[in-house]
Short mmCIF file of C-alpha atoms in Angstrom, two decimals:
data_model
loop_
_atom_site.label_atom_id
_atom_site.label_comp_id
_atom_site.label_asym_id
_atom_site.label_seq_id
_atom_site.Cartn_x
_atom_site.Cartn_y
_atom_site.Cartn_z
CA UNK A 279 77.19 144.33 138.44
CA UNK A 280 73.21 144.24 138.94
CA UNK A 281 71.89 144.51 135.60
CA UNK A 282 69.12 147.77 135.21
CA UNK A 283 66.18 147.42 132.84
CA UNK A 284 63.78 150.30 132.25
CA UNK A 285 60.37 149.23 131.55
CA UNK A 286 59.17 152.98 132.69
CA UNK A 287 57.83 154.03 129.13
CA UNK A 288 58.80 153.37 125.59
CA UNK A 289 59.98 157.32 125.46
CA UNK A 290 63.43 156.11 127.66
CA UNK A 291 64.46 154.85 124.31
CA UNK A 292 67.97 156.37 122.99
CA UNK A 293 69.45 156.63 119.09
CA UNK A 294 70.76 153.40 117.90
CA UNK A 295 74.49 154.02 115.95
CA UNK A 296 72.59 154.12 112.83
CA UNK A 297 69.90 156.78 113.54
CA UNK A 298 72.49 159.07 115.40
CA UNK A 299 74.55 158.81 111.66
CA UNK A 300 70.95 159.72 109.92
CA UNK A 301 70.75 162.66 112.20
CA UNK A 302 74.74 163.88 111.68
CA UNK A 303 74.23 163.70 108.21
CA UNK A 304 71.45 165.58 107.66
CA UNK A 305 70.52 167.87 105.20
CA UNK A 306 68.75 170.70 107.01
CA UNK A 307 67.44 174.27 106.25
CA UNK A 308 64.75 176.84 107.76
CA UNK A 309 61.61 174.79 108.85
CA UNK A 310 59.51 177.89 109.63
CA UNK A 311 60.27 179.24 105.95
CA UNK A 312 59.55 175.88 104.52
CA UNK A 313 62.72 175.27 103.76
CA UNK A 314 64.39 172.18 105.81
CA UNK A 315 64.60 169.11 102.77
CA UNK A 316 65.15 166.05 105.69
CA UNK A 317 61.57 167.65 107.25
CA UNK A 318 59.85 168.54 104.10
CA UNK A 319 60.66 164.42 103.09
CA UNK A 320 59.44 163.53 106.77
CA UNK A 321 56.02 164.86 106.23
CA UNK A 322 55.73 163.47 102.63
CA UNK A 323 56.97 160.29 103.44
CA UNK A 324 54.32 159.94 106.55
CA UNK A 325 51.35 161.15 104.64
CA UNK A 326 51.67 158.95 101.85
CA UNK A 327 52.14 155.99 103.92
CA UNK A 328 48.74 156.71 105.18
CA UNK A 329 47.91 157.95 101.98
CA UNK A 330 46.12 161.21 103.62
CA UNK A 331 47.35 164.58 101.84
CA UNK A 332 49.68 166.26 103.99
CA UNK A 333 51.39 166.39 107.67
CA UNK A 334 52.86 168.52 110.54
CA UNK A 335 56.06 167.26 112.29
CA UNK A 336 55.68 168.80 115.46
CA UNK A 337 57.83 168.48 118.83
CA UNK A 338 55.92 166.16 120.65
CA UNK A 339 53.23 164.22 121.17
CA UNK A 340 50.79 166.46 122.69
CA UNK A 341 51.08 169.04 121.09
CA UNK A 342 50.06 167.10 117.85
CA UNK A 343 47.00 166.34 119.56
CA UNK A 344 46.03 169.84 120.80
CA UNK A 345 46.64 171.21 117.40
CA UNK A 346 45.06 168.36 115.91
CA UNK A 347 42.00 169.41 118.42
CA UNK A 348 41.97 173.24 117.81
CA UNK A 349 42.05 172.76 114.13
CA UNK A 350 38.80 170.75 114.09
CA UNK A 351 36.81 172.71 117.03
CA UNK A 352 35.27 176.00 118.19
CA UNK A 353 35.46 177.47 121.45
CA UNK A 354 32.36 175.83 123.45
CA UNK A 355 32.40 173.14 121.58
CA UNK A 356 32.60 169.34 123.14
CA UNK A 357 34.94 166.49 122.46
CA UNK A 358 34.06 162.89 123.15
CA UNK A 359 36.72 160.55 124.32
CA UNK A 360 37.25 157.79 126.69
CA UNK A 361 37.95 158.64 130.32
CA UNK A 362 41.02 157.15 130.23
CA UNK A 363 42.49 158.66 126.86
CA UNK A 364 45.78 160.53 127.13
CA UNK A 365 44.24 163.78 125.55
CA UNK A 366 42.28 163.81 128.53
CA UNK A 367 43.89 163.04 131.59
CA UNK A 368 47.80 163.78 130.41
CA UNK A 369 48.05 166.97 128.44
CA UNK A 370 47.37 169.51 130.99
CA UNK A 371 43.71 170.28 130.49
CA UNK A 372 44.87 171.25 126.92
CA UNK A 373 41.38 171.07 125.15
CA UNK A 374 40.48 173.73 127.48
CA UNK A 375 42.76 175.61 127.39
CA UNK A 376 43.96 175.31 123.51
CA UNK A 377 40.72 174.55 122.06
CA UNK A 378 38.07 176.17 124.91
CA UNK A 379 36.24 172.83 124.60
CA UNK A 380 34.65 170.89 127.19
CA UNK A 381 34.87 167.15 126.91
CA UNK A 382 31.91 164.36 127.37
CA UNK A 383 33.82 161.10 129.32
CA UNK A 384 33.02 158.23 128.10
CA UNK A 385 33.28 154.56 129.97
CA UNK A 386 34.84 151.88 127.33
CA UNK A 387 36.66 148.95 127.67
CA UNK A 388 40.27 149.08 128.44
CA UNK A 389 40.08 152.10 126.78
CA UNK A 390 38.15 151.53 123.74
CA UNK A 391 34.70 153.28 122.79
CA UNK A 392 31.69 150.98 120.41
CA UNK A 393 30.13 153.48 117.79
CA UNK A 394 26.74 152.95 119.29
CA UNK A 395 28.37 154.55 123.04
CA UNK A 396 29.26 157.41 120.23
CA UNK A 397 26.43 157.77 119.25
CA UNK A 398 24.24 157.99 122.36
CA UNK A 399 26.73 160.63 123.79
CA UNK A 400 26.24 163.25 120.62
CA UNK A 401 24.05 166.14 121.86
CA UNK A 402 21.16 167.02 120.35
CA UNK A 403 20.64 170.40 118.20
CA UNK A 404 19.85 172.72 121.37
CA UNK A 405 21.60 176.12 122.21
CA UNK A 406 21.62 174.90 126.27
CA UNK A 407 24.16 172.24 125.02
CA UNK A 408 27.54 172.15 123.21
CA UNK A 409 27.84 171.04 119.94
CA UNK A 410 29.34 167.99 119.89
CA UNK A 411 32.23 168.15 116.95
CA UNK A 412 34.81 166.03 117.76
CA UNK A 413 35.45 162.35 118.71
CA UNK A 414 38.97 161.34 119.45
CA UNK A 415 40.31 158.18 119.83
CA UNK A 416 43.57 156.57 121.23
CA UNK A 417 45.31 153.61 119.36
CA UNK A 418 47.11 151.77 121.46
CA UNK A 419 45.44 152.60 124.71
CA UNK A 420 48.01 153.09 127.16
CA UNK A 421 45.44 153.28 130.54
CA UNK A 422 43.83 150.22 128.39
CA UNK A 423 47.04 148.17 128.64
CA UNK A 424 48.19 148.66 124.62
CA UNK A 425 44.75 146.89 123.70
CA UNK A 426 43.75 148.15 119.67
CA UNK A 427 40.98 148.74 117.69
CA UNK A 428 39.77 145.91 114.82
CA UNK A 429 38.94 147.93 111.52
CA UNK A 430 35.53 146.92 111.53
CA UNK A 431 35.02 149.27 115.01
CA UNK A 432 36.61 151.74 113.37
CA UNK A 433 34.56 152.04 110.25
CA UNK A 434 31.54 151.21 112.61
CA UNK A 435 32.88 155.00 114.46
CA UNK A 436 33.22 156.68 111.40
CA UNK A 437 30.10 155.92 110.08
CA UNK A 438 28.64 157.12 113.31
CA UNK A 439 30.90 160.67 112.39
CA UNK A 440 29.56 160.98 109.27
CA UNK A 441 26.19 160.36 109.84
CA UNK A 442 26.23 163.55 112.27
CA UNK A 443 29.02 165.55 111.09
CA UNK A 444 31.67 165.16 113.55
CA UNK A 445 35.11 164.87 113.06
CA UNK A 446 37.38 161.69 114.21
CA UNK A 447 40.75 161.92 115.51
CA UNK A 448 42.78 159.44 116.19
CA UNK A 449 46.14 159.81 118.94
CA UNK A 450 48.48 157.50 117.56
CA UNK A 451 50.85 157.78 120.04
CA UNK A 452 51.77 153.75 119.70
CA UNK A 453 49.56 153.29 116.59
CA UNK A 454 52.84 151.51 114.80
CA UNK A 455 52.81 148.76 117.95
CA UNK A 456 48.60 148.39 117.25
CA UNK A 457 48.92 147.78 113.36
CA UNK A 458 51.92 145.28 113.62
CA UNK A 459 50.16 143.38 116.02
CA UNK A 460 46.41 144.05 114.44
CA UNK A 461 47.98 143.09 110.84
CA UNK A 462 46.77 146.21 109.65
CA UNK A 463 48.57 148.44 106.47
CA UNK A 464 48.55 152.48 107.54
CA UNK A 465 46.16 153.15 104.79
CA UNK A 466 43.57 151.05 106.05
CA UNK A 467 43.26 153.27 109.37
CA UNK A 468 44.17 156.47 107.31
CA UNK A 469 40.79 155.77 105.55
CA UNK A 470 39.05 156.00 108.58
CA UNK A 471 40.32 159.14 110.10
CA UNK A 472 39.94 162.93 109.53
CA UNK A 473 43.51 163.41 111.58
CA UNK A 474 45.88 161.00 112.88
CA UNK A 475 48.76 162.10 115.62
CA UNK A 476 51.77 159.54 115.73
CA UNK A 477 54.71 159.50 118.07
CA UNK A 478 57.61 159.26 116.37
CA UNK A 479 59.45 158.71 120.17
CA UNK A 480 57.79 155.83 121.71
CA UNK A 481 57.88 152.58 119.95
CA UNK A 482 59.98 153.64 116.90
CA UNK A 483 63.08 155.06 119.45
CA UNK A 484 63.39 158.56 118.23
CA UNK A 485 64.46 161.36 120.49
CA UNK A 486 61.45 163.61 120.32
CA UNK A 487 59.03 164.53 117.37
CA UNK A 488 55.74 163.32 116.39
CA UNK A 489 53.37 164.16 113.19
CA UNK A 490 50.24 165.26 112.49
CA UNK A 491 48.39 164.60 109.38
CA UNK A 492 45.31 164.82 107.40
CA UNK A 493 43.74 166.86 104.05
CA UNK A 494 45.91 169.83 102.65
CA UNK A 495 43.59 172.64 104.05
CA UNK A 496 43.53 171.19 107.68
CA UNK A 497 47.18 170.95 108.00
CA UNK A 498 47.65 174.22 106.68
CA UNK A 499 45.16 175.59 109.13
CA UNK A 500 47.32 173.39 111.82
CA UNK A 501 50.36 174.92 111.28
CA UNK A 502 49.60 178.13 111.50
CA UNK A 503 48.32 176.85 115.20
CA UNK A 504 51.82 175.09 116.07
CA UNK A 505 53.20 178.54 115.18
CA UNK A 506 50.71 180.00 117.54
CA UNK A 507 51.70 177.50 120.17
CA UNK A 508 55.22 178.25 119.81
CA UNK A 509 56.08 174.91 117.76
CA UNK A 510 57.78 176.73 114.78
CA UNK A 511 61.14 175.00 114.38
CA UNK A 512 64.34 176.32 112.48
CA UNK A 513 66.88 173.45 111.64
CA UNK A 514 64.53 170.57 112.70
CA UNK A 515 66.02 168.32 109.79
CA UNK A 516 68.33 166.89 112.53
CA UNK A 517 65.52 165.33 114.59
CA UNK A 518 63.62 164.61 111.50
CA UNK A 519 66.17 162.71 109.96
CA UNK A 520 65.90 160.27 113.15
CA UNK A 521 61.66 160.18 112.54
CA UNK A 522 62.54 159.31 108.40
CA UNK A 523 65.40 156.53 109.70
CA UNK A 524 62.56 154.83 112.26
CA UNK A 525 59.47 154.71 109.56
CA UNK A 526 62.25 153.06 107.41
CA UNK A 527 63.77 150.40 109.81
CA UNK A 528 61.68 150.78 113.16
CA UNK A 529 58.52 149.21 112.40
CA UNK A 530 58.79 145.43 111.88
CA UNK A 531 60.84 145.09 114.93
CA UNK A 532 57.64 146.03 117.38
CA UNK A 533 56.70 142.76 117.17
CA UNK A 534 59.87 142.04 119.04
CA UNK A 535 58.78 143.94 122.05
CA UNK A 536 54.71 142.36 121.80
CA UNK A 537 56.44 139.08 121.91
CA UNK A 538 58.84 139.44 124.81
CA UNK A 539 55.55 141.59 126.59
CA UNK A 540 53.93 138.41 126.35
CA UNK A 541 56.36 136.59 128.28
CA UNK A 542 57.11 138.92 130.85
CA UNK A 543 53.27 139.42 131.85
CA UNK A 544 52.53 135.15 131.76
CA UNK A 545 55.99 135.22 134.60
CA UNK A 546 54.43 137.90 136.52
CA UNK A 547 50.82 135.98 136.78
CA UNK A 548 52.30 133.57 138.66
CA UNK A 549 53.50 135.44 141.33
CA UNK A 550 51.63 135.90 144.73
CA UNK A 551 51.44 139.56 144.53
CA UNK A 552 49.74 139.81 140.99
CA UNK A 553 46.04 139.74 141.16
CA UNK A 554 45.07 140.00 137.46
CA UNK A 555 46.74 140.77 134.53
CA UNK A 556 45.38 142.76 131.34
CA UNK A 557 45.31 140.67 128.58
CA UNK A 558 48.18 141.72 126.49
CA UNK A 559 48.24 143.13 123.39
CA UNK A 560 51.17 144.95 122.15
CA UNK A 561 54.28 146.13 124.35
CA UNK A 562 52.50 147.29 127.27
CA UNK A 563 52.14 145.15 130.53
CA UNK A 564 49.59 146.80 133.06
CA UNK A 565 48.41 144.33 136.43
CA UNK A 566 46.38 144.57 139.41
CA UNK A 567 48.34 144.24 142.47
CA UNK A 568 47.04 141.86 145.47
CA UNK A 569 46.71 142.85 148.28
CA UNK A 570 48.44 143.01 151.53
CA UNK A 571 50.72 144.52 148.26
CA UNK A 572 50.70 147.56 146.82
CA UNK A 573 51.59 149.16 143.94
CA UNK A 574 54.37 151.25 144.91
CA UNK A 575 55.63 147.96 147.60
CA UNK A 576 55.87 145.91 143.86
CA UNK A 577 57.48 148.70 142.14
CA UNK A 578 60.03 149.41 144.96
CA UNK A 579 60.55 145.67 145.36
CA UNK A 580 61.04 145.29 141.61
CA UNK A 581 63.75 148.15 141.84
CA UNK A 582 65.73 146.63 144.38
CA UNK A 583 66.28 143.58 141.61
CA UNK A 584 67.07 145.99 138.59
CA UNK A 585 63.78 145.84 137.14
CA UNK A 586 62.66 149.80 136.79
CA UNK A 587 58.21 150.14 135.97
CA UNK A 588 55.75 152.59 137.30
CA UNK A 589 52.86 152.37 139.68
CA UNK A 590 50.00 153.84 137.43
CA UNK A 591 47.43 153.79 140.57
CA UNK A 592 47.65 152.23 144.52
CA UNK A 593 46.73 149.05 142.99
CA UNK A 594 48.15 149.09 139.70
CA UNK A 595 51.70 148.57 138.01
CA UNK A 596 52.91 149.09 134.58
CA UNK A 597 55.33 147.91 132.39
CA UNK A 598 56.48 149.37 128.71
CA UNK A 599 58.72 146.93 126.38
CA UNK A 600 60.95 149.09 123.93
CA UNK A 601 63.75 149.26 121.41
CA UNK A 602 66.58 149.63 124.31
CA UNK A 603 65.21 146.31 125.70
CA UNK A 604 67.33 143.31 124.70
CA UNK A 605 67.04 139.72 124.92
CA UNK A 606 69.52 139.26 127.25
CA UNK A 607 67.16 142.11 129.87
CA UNK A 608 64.07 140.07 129.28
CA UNK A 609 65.89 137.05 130.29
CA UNK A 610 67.40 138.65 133.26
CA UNK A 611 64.25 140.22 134.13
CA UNK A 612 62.56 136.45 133.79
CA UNK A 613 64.73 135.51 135.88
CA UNK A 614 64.37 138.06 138.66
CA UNK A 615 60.61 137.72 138.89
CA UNK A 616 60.69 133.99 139.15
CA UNK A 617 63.18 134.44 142.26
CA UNK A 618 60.67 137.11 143.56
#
């Protein structure tokens, strides 16, 4: 029987034995009355590890990052990002519509913005122009191929914040895969933020849930927005018991996935229909596809042996190393590229 790997996305990642026992045995209780113990530990446990003073566990994702946006913005005011970052171009025009912000795009390199690009891009105290309040950044970049920021940058682009009052967010959506392969300790990036969003189901293999955190008086003002939103949860202990299980046992094991990324990309740069690979960083493979190929000819072909990844533009493949990808699949899928 032909052997199926999923390199799709890190979020095709199911329970291992011992998280689905975490989640059985939960202790749960009334989330929206403050009440659920296994969600109430969640959020303690995540904002101490990044030593900032409280957190949110919210249902996904994105809507950790809108909230995360609303709670720092007016209406009419502007957000500066890369034009690649996922609270741009994957959550549904949610700044305009959650925040009624516009956004200033900004060109980095594979997906990562220098403070002094920052700083050029903040508008100037005149009522024809937005205020710019807001700078969010992503951590791995996922468009960027899982490249990371060095602390230095980062303390470069707060600096920048602070010197004209704007607020830094970080998405965090693989920020776990960027400090194990950055060396990096969670308080050492919690330093440098005002909010931080982290997936909980991407690299760490829960089944949904992700957390927002920063001071006391922000998250408080944040969860009266995920109640807003519709994000008010009753018995959520279940699916937090999984997030509390993955912080404790999830973590290390990333480097795993950078490590078999790595060998999987150096196969594929051999082959004829690869044109350039993105150096790789963490767990995410992303390469430029030569032509008379095309993305979606490499994909299909890659399907046909097993091998499952998604064409992220004509000329552009991607694949996503996880928990659910063994050994034994990254040898197979060695294999099946060198016979390609």
């Amino acid at each position: 029987m032909k052997m199926i790997v999923d390199f799709r996305s890190d979020t095709f990642t199911k329970p291992t034995p011992a998280m689905m026992e975490s989640i059985v045995k939960a202790s749960v209780g009334d989330d929206v009355f403050g009440e659920d113990p296994t969600v109430n530990a969640l959020e303690k446990k995540a904002a101490e590890l990044f030593r900032m003073e409280a957190a949110l566990y919210c249902p996904s994702g994105t809507m950790s990052n809108q909230i995360g946006i609303r709670a720092h913005t007016n209406p009419g005011d502007e957000v500066i990002c890369e034009k690649t970052s996922h609270v741009y171009l994957y959550e549904g025009g949610g700044i305009a519509v959650n925040a009624g912000c516009q956004v200033k795009l900004l060109e980095g390199v594979q997906g990562k913005l220098k403070a002094h690009q920052i700083e050029e891009a903040i508008n100037p105290d005149d009522i024809h122009r937005p205020i710019s309040r807001l700078v969010s950044l992503e951590n791995s970049t996922n468009r960027g191929g899982g490249n990371y920021y060095d602390l230095n940058s980062l303390a470069e682009i707060k600096a920048v914040c602070e010197k004209h009052d704007l607020k830094l967010h970080l998405d965090g959506a693989r920020l776990f895969n960027a400090m194990v392969a950055a060396g990096q300790l969670p308080h050492e990036i919690g330093e440098k933020f005002d909010s931080i969003s982290i997936c909980l189901n991407k690299g760490l293999g829960c089944p949904m849930g992700s957390i927002l955190m920063g001071s006391a008086a922000y998250i408080k003002k944040s969860r009266r927005i995920r109640k807003v939103m519709g994000g008010g949860l009753r018995q959520a202990g279940y699916m937090a018991a999984a997030g509390v299980y993955a912080l404790d046992h999830h973590i290390d094991r990333l480097a795993d996935d950078h490590a078999h990324a790595q060998l999987i990309a150096d196969a594929i740069s051999h082959k004829q229909y690869c044109k350039e690979v993105y150096p790789v960083k963490t767990n995410i493979i992303i390469f430029e596809v030569a032509a008379p190929h095309s993305g979606a000819s490499v994909v299909a072909s890659l399907k046909e042996k097993g091998i499952l990844a998604i064409a992220m533009a004509p000329m552009q493949v991607r694949l996503v190393l996880h928990l659910d990808v063994t050994k034994e699949m990254v040898d197979y899928t060695l294999e099946q590229i060198k016979k390609s």
